[in-house]
Structures are given as C-alpha cells and as structure tokens.
XYZ file of C-alpha atoms in Angstrom:
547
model
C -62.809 12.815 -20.796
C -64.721 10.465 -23.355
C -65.514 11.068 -26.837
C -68.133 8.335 -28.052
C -66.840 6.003 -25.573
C -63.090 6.159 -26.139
C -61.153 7.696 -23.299
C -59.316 11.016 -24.225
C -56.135 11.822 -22.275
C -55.309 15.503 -21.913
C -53.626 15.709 -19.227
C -50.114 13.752 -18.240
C -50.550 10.484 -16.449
C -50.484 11.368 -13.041
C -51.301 14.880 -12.516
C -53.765 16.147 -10.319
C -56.822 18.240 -10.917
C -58.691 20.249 -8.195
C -61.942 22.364 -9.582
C -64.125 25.102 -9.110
C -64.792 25.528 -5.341
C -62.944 23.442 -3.956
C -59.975 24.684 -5.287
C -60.832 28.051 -3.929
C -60.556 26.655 -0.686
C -57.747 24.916 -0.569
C -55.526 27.958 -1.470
C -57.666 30.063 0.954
C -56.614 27.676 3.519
C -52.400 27.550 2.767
C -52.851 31.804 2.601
C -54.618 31.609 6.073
C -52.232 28.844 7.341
C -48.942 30.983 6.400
C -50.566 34.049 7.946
C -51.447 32.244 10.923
C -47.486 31.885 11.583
C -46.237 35.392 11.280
C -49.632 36.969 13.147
C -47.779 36.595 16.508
C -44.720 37.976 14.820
C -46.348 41.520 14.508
C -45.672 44.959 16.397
C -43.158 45.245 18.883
C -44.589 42.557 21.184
C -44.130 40.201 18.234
C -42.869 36.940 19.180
C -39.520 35.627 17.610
C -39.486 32.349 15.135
C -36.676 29.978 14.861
C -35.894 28.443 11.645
C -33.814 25.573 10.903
C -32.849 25.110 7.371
C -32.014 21.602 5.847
C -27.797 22.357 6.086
C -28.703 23.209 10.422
C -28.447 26.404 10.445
C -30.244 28.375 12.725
C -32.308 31.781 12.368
C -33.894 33.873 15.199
C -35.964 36.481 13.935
C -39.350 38.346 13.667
C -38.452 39.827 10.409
C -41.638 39.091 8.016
C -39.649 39.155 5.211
C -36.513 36.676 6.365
C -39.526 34.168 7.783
C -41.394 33.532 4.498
C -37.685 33.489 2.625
C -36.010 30.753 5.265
C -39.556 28.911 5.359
C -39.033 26.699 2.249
C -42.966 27.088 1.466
C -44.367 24.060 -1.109
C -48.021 25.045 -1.505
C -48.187 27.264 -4.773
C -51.148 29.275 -3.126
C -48.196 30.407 -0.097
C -46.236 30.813 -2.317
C -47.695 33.819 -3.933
C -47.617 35.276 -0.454
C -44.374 34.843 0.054
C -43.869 36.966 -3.256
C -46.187 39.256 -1.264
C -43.574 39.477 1.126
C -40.433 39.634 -1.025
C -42.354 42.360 -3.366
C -43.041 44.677 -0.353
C -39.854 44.338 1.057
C -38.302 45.034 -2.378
C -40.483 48.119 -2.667
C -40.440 49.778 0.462
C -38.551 47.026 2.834
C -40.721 47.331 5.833
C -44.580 45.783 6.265
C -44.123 42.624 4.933
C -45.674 40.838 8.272
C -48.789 43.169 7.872
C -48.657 42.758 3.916
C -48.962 38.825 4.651
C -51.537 38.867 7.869
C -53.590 41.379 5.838
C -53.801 38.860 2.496
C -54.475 36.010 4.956
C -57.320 38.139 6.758
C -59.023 39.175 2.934
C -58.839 35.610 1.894
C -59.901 34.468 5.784
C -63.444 37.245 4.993
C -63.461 36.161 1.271
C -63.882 32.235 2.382
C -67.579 33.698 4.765
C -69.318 35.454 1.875
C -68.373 32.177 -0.374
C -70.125 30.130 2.675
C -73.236 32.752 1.335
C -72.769 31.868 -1.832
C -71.593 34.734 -3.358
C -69.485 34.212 -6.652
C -66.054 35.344 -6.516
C -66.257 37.937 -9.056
C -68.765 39.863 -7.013
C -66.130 40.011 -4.433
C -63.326 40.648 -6.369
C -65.692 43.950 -7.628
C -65.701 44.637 -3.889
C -62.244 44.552 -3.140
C -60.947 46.598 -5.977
C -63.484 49.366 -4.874
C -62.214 48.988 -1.422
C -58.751 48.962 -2.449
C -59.377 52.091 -4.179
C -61.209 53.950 -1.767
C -59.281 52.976 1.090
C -55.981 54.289 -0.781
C -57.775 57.533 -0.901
C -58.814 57.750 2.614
C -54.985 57.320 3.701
C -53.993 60.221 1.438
C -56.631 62.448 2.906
C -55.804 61.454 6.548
C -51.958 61.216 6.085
C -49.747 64.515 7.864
C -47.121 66.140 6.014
C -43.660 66.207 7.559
C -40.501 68.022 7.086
C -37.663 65.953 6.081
C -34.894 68.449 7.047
C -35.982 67.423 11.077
C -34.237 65.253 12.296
C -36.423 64.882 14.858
C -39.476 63.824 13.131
C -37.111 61.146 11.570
C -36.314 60.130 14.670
C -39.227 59.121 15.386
C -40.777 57.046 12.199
C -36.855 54.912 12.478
C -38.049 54.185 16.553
C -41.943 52.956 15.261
C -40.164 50.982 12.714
C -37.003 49.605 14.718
C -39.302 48.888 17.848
C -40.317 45.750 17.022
C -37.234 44.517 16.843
C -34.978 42.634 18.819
C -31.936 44.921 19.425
C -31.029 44.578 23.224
C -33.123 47.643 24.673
C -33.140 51.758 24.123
C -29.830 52.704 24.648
C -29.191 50.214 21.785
C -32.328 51.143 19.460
C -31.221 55.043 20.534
C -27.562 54.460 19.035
C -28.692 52.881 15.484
C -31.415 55.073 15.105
C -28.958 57.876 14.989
C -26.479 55.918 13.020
C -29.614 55.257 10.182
C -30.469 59.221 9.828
C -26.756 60.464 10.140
C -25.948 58.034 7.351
C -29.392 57.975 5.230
C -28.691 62.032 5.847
C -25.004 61.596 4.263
C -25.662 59.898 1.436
C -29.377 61.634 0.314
C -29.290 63.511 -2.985
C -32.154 66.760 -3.127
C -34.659 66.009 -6.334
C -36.257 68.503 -8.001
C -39.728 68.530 -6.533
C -38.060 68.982 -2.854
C -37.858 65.904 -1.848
C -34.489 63.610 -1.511
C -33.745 60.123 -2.584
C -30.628 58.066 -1.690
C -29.951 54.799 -2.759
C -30.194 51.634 0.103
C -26.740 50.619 -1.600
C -25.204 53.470 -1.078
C -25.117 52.327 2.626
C -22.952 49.663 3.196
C -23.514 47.042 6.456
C -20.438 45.213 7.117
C -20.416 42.605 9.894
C -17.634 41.937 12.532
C -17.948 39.395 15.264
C -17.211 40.474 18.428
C -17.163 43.229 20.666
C -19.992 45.071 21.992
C -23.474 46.045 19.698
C -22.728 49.628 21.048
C -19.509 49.639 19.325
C -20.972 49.404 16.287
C -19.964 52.423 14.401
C -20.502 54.989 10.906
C -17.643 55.518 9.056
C -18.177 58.139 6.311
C -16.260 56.249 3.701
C -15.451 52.872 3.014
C -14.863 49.902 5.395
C -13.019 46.868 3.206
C -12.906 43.504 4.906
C -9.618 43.009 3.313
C -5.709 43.703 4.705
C -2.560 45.410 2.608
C -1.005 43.041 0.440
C 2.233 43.434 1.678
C 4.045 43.600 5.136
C 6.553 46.454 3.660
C 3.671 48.522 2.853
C 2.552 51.039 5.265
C -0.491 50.616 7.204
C -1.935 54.313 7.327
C -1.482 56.450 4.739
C -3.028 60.381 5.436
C -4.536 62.542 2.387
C -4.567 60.148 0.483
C -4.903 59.820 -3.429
C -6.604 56.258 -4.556
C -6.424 54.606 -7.605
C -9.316 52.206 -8.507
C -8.816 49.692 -10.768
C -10.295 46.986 -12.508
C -7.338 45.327 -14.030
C -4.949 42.817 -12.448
C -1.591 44.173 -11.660
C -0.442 40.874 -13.491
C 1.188 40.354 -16.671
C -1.290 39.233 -19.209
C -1.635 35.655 -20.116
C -1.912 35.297 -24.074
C -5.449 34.136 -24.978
C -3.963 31.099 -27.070
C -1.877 28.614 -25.874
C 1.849 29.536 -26.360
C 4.795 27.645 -26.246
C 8.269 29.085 -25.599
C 11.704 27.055 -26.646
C 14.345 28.281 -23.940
C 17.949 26.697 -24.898
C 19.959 28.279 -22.091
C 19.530 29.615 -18.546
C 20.157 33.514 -19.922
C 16.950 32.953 -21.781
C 15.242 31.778 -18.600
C 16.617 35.022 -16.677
C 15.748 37.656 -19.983
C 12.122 36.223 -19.762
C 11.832 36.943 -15.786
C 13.487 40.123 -15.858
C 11.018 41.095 -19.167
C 7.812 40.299 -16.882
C 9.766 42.160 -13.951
C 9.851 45.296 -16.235
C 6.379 45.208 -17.318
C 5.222 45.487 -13.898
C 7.822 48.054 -12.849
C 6.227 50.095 -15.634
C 2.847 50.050 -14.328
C 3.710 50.657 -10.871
C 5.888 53.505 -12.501
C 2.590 54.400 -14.134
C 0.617 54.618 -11.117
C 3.247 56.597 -9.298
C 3.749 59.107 -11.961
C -0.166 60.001 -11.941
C 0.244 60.353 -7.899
C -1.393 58.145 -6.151
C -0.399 56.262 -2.991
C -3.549 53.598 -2.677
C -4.183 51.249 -5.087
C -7.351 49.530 -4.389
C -7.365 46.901 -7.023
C -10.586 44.150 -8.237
C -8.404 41.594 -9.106
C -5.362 40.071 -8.727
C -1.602 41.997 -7.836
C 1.373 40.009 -8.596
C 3.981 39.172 -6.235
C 6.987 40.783 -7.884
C 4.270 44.313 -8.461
C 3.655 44.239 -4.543
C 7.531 44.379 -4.017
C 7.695 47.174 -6.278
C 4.801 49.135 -4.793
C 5.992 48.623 -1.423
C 9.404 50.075 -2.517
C 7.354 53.460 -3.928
C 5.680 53.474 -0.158
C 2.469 52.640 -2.010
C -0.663 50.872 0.034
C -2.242 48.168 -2.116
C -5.597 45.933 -1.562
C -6.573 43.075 -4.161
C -9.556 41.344 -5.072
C -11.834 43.823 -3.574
C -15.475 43.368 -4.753
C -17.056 44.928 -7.362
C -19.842 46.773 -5.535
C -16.879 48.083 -2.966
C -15.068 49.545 -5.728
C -18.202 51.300 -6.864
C -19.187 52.312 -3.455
C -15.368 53.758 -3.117
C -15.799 55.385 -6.556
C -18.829 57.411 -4.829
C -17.282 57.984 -1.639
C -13.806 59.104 -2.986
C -14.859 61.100 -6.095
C -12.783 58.676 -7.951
C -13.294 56.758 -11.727
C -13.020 53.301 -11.807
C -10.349 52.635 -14.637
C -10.051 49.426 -16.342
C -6.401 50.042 -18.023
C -3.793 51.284 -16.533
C -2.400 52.573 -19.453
C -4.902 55.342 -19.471
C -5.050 56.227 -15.531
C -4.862 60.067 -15.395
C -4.547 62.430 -11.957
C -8.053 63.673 -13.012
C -9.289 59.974 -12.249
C -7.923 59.478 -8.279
C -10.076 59.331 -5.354
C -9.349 61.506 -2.268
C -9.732 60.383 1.613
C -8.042 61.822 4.153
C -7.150 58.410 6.038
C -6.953 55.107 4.729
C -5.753 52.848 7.773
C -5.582 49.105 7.610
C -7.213 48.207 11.558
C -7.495 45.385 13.345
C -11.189 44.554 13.853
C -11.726 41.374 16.526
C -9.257 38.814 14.780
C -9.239 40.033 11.563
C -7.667 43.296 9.549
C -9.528 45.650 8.035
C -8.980 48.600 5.350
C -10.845 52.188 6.640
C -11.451 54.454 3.966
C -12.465 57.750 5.255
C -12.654 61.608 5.628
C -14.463 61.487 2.095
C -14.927 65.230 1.314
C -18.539 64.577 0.261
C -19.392 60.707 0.742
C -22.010 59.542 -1.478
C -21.330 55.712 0.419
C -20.412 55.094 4.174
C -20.261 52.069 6.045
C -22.043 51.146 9.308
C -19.216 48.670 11.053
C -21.791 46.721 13.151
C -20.572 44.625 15.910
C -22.235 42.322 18.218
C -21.635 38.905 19.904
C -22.647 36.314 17.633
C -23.820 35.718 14.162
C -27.296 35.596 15.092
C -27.219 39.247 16.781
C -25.700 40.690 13.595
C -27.749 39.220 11.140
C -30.729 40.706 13.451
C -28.897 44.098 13.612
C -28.055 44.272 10.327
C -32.228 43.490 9.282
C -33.051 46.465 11.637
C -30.501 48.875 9.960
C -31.911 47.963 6.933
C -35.565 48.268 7.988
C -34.213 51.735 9.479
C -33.082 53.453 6.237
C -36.052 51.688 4.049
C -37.984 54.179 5.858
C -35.997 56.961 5.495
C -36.086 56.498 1.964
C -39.511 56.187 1.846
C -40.301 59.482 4.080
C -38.053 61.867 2.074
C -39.485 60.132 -1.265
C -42.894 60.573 -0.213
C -42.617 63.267 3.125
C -46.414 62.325 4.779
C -46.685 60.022 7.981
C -49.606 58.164 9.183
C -50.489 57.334 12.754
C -49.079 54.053 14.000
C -50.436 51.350 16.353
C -53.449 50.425 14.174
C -54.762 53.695 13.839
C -54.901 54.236 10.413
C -56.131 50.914 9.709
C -59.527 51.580 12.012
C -60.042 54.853 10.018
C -60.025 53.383 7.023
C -62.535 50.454 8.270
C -64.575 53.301 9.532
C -64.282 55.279 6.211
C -65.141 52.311 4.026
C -67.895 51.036 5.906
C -70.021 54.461 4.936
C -68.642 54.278 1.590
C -70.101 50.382 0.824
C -73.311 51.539 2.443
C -73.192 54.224 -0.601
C -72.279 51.387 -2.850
C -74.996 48.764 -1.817
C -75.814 45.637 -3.460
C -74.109 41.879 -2.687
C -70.568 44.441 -3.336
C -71.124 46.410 0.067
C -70.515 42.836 1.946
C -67.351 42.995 0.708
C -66.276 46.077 1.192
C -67.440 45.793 4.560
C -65.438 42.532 4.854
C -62.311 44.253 3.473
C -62.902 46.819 6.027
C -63.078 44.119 9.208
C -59.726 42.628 7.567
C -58.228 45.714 8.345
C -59.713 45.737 11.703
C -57.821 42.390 12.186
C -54.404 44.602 12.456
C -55.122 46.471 15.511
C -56.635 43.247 17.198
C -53.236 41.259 16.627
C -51.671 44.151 18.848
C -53.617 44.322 21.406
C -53.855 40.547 21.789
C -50.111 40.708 21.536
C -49.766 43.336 24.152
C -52.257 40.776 26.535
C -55.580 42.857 25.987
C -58.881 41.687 25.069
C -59.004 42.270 21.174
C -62.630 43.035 20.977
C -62.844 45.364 24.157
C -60.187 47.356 22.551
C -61.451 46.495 19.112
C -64.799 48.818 20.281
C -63.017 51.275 22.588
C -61.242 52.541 18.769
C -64.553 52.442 16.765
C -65.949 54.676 19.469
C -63.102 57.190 19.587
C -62.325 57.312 15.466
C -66.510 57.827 15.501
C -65.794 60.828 17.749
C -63.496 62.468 15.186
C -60.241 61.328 16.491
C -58.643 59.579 13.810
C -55.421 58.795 14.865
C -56.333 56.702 18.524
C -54.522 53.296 18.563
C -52.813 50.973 20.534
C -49.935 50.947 22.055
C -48.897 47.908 21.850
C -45.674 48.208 24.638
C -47.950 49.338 27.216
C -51.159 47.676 26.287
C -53.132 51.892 26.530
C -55.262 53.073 24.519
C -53.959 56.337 22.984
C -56.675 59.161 21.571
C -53.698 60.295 19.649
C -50.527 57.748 18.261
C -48.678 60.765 16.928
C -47.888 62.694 20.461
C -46.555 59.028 21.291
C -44.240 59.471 19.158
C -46.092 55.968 17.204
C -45.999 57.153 13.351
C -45.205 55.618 10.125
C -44.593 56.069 6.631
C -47.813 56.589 4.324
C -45.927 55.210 1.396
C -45.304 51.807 3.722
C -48.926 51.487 4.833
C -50.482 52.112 1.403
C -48.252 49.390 -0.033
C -48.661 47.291 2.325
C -52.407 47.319 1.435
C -52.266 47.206 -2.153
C -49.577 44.662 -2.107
C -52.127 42.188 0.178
C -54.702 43.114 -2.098
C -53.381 42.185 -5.114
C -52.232 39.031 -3.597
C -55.955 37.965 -2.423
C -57.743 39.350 -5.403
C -55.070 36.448 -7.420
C -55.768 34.054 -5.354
C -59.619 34.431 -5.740
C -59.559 34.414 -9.503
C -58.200 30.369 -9.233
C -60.800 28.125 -9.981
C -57.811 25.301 -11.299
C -55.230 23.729 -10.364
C -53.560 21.494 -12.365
C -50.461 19.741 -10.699
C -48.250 17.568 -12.364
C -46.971 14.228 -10.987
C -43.819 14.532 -8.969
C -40.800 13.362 -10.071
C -40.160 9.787 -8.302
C -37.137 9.925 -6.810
C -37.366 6.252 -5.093
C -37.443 5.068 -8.805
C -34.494 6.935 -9.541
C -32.134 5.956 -6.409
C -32.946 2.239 -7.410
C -31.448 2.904 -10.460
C -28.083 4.624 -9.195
C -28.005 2.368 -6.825
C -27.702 -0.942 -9.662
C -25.963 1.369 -11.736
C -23.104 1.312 -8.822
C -23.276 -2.377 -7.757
C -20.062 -3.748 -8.809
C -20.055 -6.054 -11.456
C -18.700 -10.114 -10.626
C-alpha cells in the first residue's frame, strides 16, 4: 500500500496474500482434492489406503477418520475438513468418509454457480435453507425402532461394520454380537426411555496372536499387567479388591533430609522402622478383608513379601482409566490413603486369574455382579489386523450409542440421501430466485453419495443414478443400492441395509458447516515460513570445531 507515495508495510516481509476469488478457489480445490482420496474409500466396496508416516510405519485402512488423522494435511482449507472428520467421529464416531465426500461435493457445486457468477452469500443463503430443510425431511422419513431387540441392533452394527475389513461373516457375525452383548452390559436406562452408555466404559485391549475368532468379552476387567510376586497366588475366587491410588512405599520427605548413622545398629533400626511401616499397611489392608490389591503406583519390594505371606494378589502401576473402569465394574471406591480404606470401599469379582495371553501375562477381572465396564480381549495376527479390528469395534458401539440415544433408523445404501434430493428439489422450486440453484445444487451433492456406491460396486452411476429418482418419485422412499451386489433394492430396510438417523443427520450438518466456512474466505494471509536452511547453516558453524 502507498500513502502519498511512501510505501506502507502492513503486513510481515514475506507473507503471502491471496484475494477475493481467487482465494475461493484455491480452498475449493484442496476440499475437492482431499475428498477425491477417501471417495473410493466409501461403502463396503471401499477400497483400502496405505499410509506411511515419516517414523515408517505402516497403516492399512478405510477408516475415514484414521485417513485424514495419519494424512499429515498442510493446506489450511483441508485442514478444516479434516476437523470435519475428527468432529464427526467425536460426535457420533461413524460417517466421517461421507461427512468429508459430502463437504468436497458442496464446495465441488458451490465452485459451478461461482462460474455463473453468483456471489457467495447468495449461496451460503441456499445452503443454510437446504441444510435446514433437508434435516427436516430425515426426521419425517426416519422409522422408529425398539432398542430392547436385539435383532434390530443387529442389524444397524452389520450396515455399519460392513465396510470394513474384518476377514468375512463368520468374523463380522462374532463382533457384532460381542458390540451389543457388551454395549447391552454396560447401558444405563434415562428417563425419557432411552439408554446411554459411555464408549469408555468398553474397554479394547489388544493381544497379538492367535486367531481374530478368539477374540473374546470378558464382563470385567482385562489388565495387561502380571502379579507382582511369584509367592503370590495366581487365581484368587470371590474375591474382595482394594483399589488404590497410593504407593505401597514408604514416603519420601518432600525436603531433602540427611541422616547421621554412627553404628551398624542404627543402620538395622532404620530398615527394620521402614519394614514396620509397610507391615502396617499390609496389616491394614488385611484387616479390612481384602485379598487383591490392584494398586496405581508403585509396591515396594519388602510390602510384596509381606502380602505374599497374607496370600494376598497384588498388581502395580495399573493405569488410571483401568482403575476407574475396575471401580465401575467391581462396585469398588478408589481410595487414595490407606489409612482410611474401609470394608464398605472393596470391589467384588468372583475370579481374578493372572493368564497367559500369547507371550505375555495377563490379570482377568471378572464375574462382576453388575459390570458397568468389560473388556473385549481382541486377538488377531498382526498389528495391522488389530488396529483394524479394534476401529470396527469402535465404529460398532458408536452406533449403538447413537440408536438407544436417539432410537429412529434411516434406510441405508443411499437411500435417504436421494429422498432428501428429491424433497429439496420441490422445496427450492417453492423458494425461487438465484437461492433455488443452490438448493438444487445441495440437493445433487447429496446425489453424489449413492453414485460413489454404485460406481464402487462396478455400475454405471448415472443409470442407477435415474433408476432411484424414478422409484423415490413413485413413493418408495427407501430404494437404494446395494452396494455388495451391485441391485437395486425398492426397499434397503428388508435388506437388512439401515442406519442411524442421528449418524446421517450429522453427517450432513457437519459437511455443511464445513463448506458454508470455507465459502465465507475471501483472504488468506500466510506468513513466511520459517527458513530452516538458514538455520542448519548456523548449527552447523556453531559445531565446527574451533583451531
């Protein structure tokens, strides 16, 4: 900028400016780029990506979520849709491939009625109508379910487990079970007749080795720990657990302390004074009843020998959210003195067992009377296989949550999507003006969700595109695509094809959002990099040895 000639520096030497429409574009194109990559990933014909990080390591997987996370995504424009992805996931923890296509699609629509010259508020008008409309159109179509079937549950884990890799039915068959029984476990009844359960609440604990199908629910705890001590026994029936959360240790003094010992008996009345501290607080936690100590931090040597002597089974250094998990699975209180540890505060299980697991020991907690946690054991061949496992148990019971939150289903296999494109293109033609283009672009965005299936299952997108129109124009609003067979189904539900309504609308509202940001950028203003080159030059003198 110049003022009467003389330059006027606002911005850092350096930085880099990009206006108006051209800015517009270039954040349209890194949204449309990073949907580009996870539009093959979609539905169970998705295709797999592999992702190297910059340690080596290797991921498989067509999780939408774990793509945009392992991606390492520069562009700031991406990276708003990767907190797309990461947002959904957090809320609901499935649809975070559609969340991303879907942005990528608006933006993809947006970028034609720019070409027309339409200003981006108009279109942003658009889009929130259509958001809101389209919300209501799913609440009107969606079918209530009851969450006390376990069949009906069945079915919405199998939609959402399908499309991923987990070695075939017999496979998919055996976790889907595993989800409900333990989503079903751990599920507390709210007022209003619905449940809730926390995803927490459900721990996944990895093993290599073995089989997938001998992955296995244990309604308790699974630690990934062993006893402390070999003379303490390894199974221990009804048992009564302490949980602590101080060290079985004798204190260290805050300040530094010096001691003056002048002879060898002062030596010997020093040990056996820390000896008889610890024999106290074993004699504590015997007198109270227990025989398990599961313990967060550390147990002294001399406090394992006299816990082993009381026929007491001790674990140390146990993590935080295992002793809280244990505290909800047991019935037990976490206590953080020992002094006050009372009979009132012990957990009950009627096994713990250390096990041996592969190469490794393990502590089983379980035969909780009324297990608020359990643990899904998951076993498989390699670290790849469990990581993918473990991503499809948690896909599994995000939408149990979400269906005994919010008990109403929608029809899978793009179904909903074309009803609501149907739906929205009567309502813009209500709405008129340069606004109804982009409602009616919202609504082919949508559209854009059943074509990636069907081009993913081999089919022509458009054929089968047209064949939907013509059946949701005949009333039947939940034909799709099956995307495993490539058929065109008059009704997704009887296939057993259904998902969540509280998945699909925040998967919409989440893309939304994420397009209607991106649209309201008419600036970016990017500051200068640091140089590194500069910098290494400088170490690199800094270390040259002097002569």
């Amino acid at each position: 900028m110049a003022l009467y000639g003389v330059p006027v520096l606002i911005l850092k030497e350096g930085t880099k400016r990009t206006t108006g429409r051209e800015a517009l574009r270039s954040n349209i194109a890194a949204a449309k780029a990073l949907a580009e990559v996870l539009k093959t990933s979609l539905g169970p014909r998705g295709l797999d990506k592999m992702l190297v990080d910059s340690f080596g390591d290797v991921t498989v997987t067509n999780d939408g979520a774990t793509i945009v996370k392992e991606m390492e995504v520069q562009h700031p424009a991406a990276k708003l849709l990767v907190e797309v992805a990461k947002a959904q996931d957090a809320e609901v923890g499935d649809g975070t491939t559609s969340a991303v296509v879907l942005a990528g699609t608006l933006l993809a629509k947006a970028e034609d009625l720019l070409d027309q010259d339409i200003h981006p508020s108009i279109i942003i008008e658009g889009y929130t109508k259509a958001l809101k409309e389209a919300l209501r159109i799913l609440r009107e179509t969606a079918i209530p379910i009851d969450i006390n079937n376990r069949d009906e549950l069945r079915k919405i884990v199998m939609t959402s487990i399908a499309s991923k890799y987990i070695g075939g039915d017999v496979v998919a068959n055996k976790l889907a079970d595993m989800a409900i029984d333990a989503a079903l476990a751990v599920a507390e009844p709210r007022p209003d007749g619905t449940k809730d359960f926390r995803i927490d609440d459900v721990k996944i604990e990895k093993k290599k080795g073995g089989n997938v199908l001998d992955t296995q629910l244990v309604y308790g705890v699974v630690l990934d720990k062993e006893v402390v001590h070999p003379g303490m026994p390894r199974r221990v029936e009804k048992a009564r657990i302490a949980l602590l959360d101080a060290a079985l240790e004798v204190e260290k003094p805050e300040i530094t302390a010096k001691i003056n010992i002048t002879s060898p008996e002062m030596i010997k009345a020093f040990l056996d004074e820390e000896a008889k501290m610890l024999k106290e607080m074993v004699d504590k936690i015997a007198e109270v009843g227990a025989n398990v100590v599961i313990c967060q931090k550390g147990i002294d040597e001399v406090a394992q020998h006299f816990l082993a002597k009381k026929g007491i089974l001790a674990v140390r250094r146990v993590k935080r959210s295992d002793l809280e998990k244990l505290e909800r699975a047991t019935g037990g209180r976490i206590v953080s003195s020992i002094r006050d540890l009372r009979p009132e505060d012990l957990g009950y299980a009627e096994l713990v067992e250390e096990r041996k697991v592969g190469n490794d020991k393990m502590v089983f907690v379980e035969g909780c009377k009324n297990p608020k946690a359990v643990t899904i054991l998951v076993r498989g061949a390699s670290d790849m296989v469990l990581d993918e496992i473990e991503r499809s148990l948690k896909d599994a019971l995000n939408v149990l949550r979400n269906v005994m939150r919010s008990p109403y289903i929608v029809a899978g296999g793009g179904a909903s999507e074309i009803e609501v494109a149907m739906k929205l293109r009567e309502y813009a033609a209500k709405i008129g003006g340069k606004e109804q283009l982009a409602i009616e672009a919202f609504a082919s965005a949508l559209e854009e969700i059943p074509m990636i299936l069907a081009q993913s299952a081999g089919k022509d997108p458009l054929e089968v595109l047209m064949e939907l129109r013509k059946l949701h124009a005949e009333g039947k609003k939940n034909a799709g695509i099956d995307a495993i067979t490539g058929e065109i189904v008059e009704d997704m539900t009887r296939r057993n094809i259904i998902e969540p309504l509280l998945v699909k609308e925040s998967m919409i509202k989440t893309a939304a959002e994420a397009a209607l940001t991106i649209l309201k950028i008419d600036d970016i203003i990017a500051a200068s990099p640091l140089k590194k080159e500069k910098k290494e030059e400088k170490k690199e003198e800094e270390s040259k040895p002097e002569f």
